[in-house]
Amino acid sequence: MPLTTDEKLLTLSHAVVEAFDKANGGIHPGFRPAHAKGIVLTGVFTPSSEAASLTRAPHLQRDSTPVTVRFSDFAGIPTIPDNAAQGASPRGCAIRFHLAEHVHTDIIAHSVDTFPTRTAEGLLEFINALVATDPAGPHPNAIEQWGCRLRRHPRFQPVTNPGQAARDRRRT
């Protein structure tokens, strides 16, 4: 797939990668800025005989599909221990179902049930707040201030009408 020529998107992308590099203690040549440490496996996915009746997903309509799976630690630090309380989590899992040449289905997941932002701009703010935070410094620190702004966002306010909230979420 060709690289975008959208200058705004390119600038934002570079800023996010630079923020990850700061959070990871610098650039680690030859490694990703996030999920640097991982393992890649290949195999064959074989769905149960009942799977095809539940969905139209192409990888469940076949007898089997070749897959590539990558398990990873979150950090962009390739030497981080897998059991590091800070930095290794959340864990990542990416699965690619190879349907045909240049045709695939991807599943990308991580081990927590939330993500701190919905946009790349929000992710950049979040990472910069992490980098600017000194846990031993005065409070509220940068990440606490970021969290306070997040909690004030209309998306996170209590709702009296759950049906309306669901409709609002679908519109955003």
GROMACS .gro file of C-alpha atoms in nm:
model
  172
    1MET     CA    1   0.000   0.000   0.000
    2PRO     CA    2   0.149   0.339  -0.093
    3LEU     CA    3   0.238   0.589   0.179
    4THR     CA    4  -0.009   0.874   0.218
    5THR     CA    5   0.076   1.215   0.074
    6ASP     CA    6  -0.153   1.397   0.321
    7GLU     CA    7   0.089   1.639   0.489
    8LYS     CA    8  -0.126   1.677   0.803
    9LEU     CA    9  -0.144   1.300   0.850
   10LEU     CA   10   0.230   1.258   0.784
   11THR     CA   11   0.314   1.530   1.038
   12LEU     CA   12   0.086   1.370   1.298
   13SER     CA   13   0.232   1.024   1.230
   14HIS     CA   14   0.588   1.151   1.276
   15ALA     CA   15   0.488   1.327   1.600
   16VAL     CA   16   0.332   1.006   1.740
   17VAL     CA   17   0.644   0.802   1.655
   18GLU     CA   18   0.868   1.068   1.813
   19ALA     CA   19   0.652   1.065   2.127
   20PHE     CA   20   0.682   0.685   2.148
   21ASP     CA   21   1.060   0.718   2.108
   22LYS     CA   22   1.070   0.964   2.402
   23ALA     CA   23   0.853   0.732   2.614
   24ASN     CA   24   1.080   0.438   2.532
   25GLY     CA   25   1.403   0.616   2.628
   26GLY     CA   26   1.512   0.687   2.272
   27ILE     CA   27   1.517   0.518   1.934
   28HIS     CA   28   1.584   0.144   1.919
   29PRO     CA   29   1.711   0.096   1.561
   30GLY     CA   30   1.551  -0.193   1.377
   31PHE     CA   31   1.254  -0.214   1.615
   32ARG     CA   32   0.900  -0.077   1.618
   33PRO     CA   33   0.823   0.225   1.838
   34ALA     CA   34   0.553   0.016   2.014
   35HIS     CA   35   0.526  -0.361   2.055
   36ALA     CA   36   0.898  -0.392   1.977
   37LYS     CA   37   0.936  -0.730   2.147
   38GLY     CA   38   0.729  -1.015   2.017
   39ILE     CA   39   0.717  -1.354   1.857
   40VAL     CA   40   0.572  -1.444   1.517
   41LEU     CA   41   0.413  -1.780   1.452
   42THR     CA   42   0.262  -1.933   1.139
   43GLY     CA   43   0.006  -2.205   1.113
   44VAL     CA   44  -0.329  -2.309   0.979
   45PHE     CA   45  -0.667  -2.205   1.116
   46THR     CA   46  -0.934  -2.474   1.093
   47PRO     CA   47  -1.283  -2.360   1.194
   48SER     CA   48  -1.536  -2.590   1.354
   49SER     CA   49  -1.796  -2.738   1.123
   50GLU     CA   50  -2.064  -2.515   1.282
   51ALA     CA   51  -1.874  -2.187   1.229
   52ALA     CA   52  -1.994  -2.122   0.875
   53SER     CA   53  -2.356  -2.108   0.990
   54LEU     CA   54  -2.276  -1.820   1.229
   55THR     CA   55  -2.109  -1.571   0.996
   56ARG     CA   56  -2.008  -1.485   0.642
   57ALA     CA   57  -1.645  -1.428   0.743
   58PRO     CA   58  -1.438  -1.586   0.465
   59HIS     CA   59  -1.193  -1.762   0.698
   60LEU     CA   60  -1.488  -1.945   0.855
   61GLN     CA   61  -1.632  -2.052   0.520
   62ARG     CA   62  -1.325  -2.259   0.425
   63ASP     CA   63  -1.191  -2.590   0.545
   64SER     CA   64  -0.872  -2.412   0.656
   65THR     CA   65  -0.682  -2.085   0.612
   66PRO     CA   66  -0.310  -2.012   0.658
   67VAL     CA   67  -0.244  -1.766   0.943
   68THR     CA   68   0.036  -1.553   1.080
   69VAL     CA   69   0.011  -1.463   1.450
   70ARG     CA   70   0.223  -1.217   1.647
   71PHE     CA   71   0.220  -1.194   2.026
   72SER     CA   72   0.393  -0.888   2.172
   73ASP     CA   73   0.468  -0.675   2.476
   74PHE     CA   74   0.344  -0.315   2.460
   75ALA     CA   75   0.670  -0.128   2.502
   76GLY     CA   76   0.891  -0.006   2.222
   77ILE     CA   77   1.187  -0.138   2.422
   78PRO     CA   78   1.309  -0.466   2.271
   79THR     CA   79   1.497  -0.575   2.585
   80ILE     CA   80   1.213  -0.528   2.834
   81PRO     CA   81   1.146  -0.839   3.045
   82ASP     CA   82   0.811  -1.003   2.968
   83ASN     CA   83   0.722  -0.983   3.337
   84ALA     CA   84   0.804  -0.610   3.379
   85ALA     CA   85   0.517  -0.458   3.576
   86GLN     CA   86   0.560  -0.125   3.395
   87GLY     CA   87   0.614  -0.127   3.023
   88ALA     CA   88   0.553  -0.483   2.910
   89SER     CA   89   0.175  -0.463   2.945
   90PRO     CA   90  -0.067  -0.453   2.785
   91ARG     CA   91   0.009  -0.751   2.566
   92GLY     CA   92  -0.073  -0.750   2.197
   93CYS     CA   93  -0.200  -1.017   1.962
   94ALA     CA   94  -0.231  -0.976   1.586
   95ILE     CA   95  -0.372  -1.248   1.362
   96ARG     CA   96  -0.366  -1.237   0.982
   97PHE     CA   97  -0.581  -1.484   0.789
   98HIS     CA   98  -0.424  -1.521   0.442
   99LEU     CA   99  -0.723  -1.556   0.208
  100ALA     CA  100  -0.545  -1.502  -0.127
  101GLU     CA  101  -0.249  -1.308  -0.260
  102HIS     CA  102  -0.280  -0.955  -0.114
  103VAL     CA  103  -0.619  -1.047   0.038
  104HIS     CA  104  -0.645  -1.097   0.412
  105THR     CA  105  -0.848  -1.050   0.726
  106ASP     CA  106  -0.673  -0.908   1.033
  107ILE     CA  107  -0.766  -0.928   1.397
  108ILE     CA  108  -0.570  -0.695   1.623
  109ALA     CA  109  -0.619  -0.710   1.998
  110HIS     CA  110  -0.458  -0.621   2.327
  111SER     CA  111  -0.498  -0.750   2.680
  112VAL     CA  112  -0.692  -0.461   2.832
  113ASP     CA  113  -1.057  -0.381   2.775
  114THR     CA  114  -0.999  -0.012   2.709
  115PHE     CA  115  -0.781   0.216   2.502
  116PRO     CA  116  -0.692   0.562   2.630
  117THR     CA  117  -0.802   0.754   2.319
  118ARG     CA  118  -1.010   0.735   2.003
  119THR     CA  119  -0.786   0.939   1.772
  120ALA     CA  120  -0.420   0.970   1.681
  121GLU     CA  121  -0.426   1.327   1.815
  122GLY     CA  122  -0.556   1.200   2.148
  123LEU     CA  123  -0.291   0.928   2.153
  124LEU     CA  124  -0.022   1.191   2.099
  125GLU     CA  125  -0.158   1.395   2.393
  126PHE     CA  126  -0.166   1.081   2.610
  127ILE     CA  127   0.192   0.975   2.529
  128ASN     CA  128   0.323   1.330   2.579
  129ALA     CA  129   0.148   1.341   2.921
  130LEU     CA  130   0.312   1.009   3.013
  131VAL     CA  131   0.655   1.139   2.911
  132ALA     CA  132   0.603   1.464   3.106
  133THR     CA  133   0.492   1.285   3.425
  134ASP     CA  134   0.727   1.261   3.721
  135PRO     CA  135   0.551   1.031   3.970
  136ALA     CA  136   0.758   1.184   4.252
  137GLY     CA  137   0.676   1.540   4.141
  138PRO     CA  138   0.388   1.764   4.241
  139HIS     CA  139   0.029   1.658   4.188
  140PRO     CA  140  -0.171   1.674   3.978
  141ASN     CA  141   0.104   1.567   3.739
  142ALA     CA  142   0.071   1.570   3.359
  143ILE     CA  143  -0.099   1.229   3.326
  144GLU     CA  144  -0.339   1.308   3.611
  145GLN     CA  145  -0.431   1.637   3.442
  146TRP     CA  146  -0.483   1.451   3.114
  147GLY     CA  147  -0.710   1.202   3.295
  148CYS     CA  148  -0.913   1.486   3.448
  149ARG     CA  149  -0.972   1.634   3.101
  150LEU     CA  150  -1.074   1.290   2.976
  151ARG     CA  151  -1.323   1.240   3.258
  152ARG     CA  152  -1.487   1.574   3.173
  153HIS     CA  153  -1.537   1.469   2.809
  154PRO     CA  154  -1.910   1.430   2.723
  155ARG     CA  155  -1.852   1.069   2.614
  156PHE     CA  156  -1.763   0.977   2.972
  157GLN     CA  157  -2.050   1.151   3.150
  158PRO     CA  158  -2.322   0.947   3.323
  159VAL     CA  159  -2.630   0.892   3.107
  160THR     CA  160  -2.990   0.878   3.214
  161ASN     CA  161  -3.112   0.729   2.885
  162PRO     CA  162  -2.897   0.428   2.780
  163GLY     CA  163  -3.080   0.395   2.446
  164GLN     CA  164  -2.995   0.755   2.354
  165ALA     CA  165  -2.634   0.703   2.463
  166ALA     CA  166  -2.603   0.402   2.227
  167ARG     CA  167  -2.744   0.607   1.938
  168ASP     CA  168  -2.501   0.892   2.016
  169ARG     CA  169  -2.206   0.652   2.018
  170ARG     CA  170  -2.301   0.517   1.676
  171ARG     CA  171  -2.299   0.871   1.536
  172THR     CA  172  -1.945   0.952   1.657
   0.00000   0.00000   0.00000
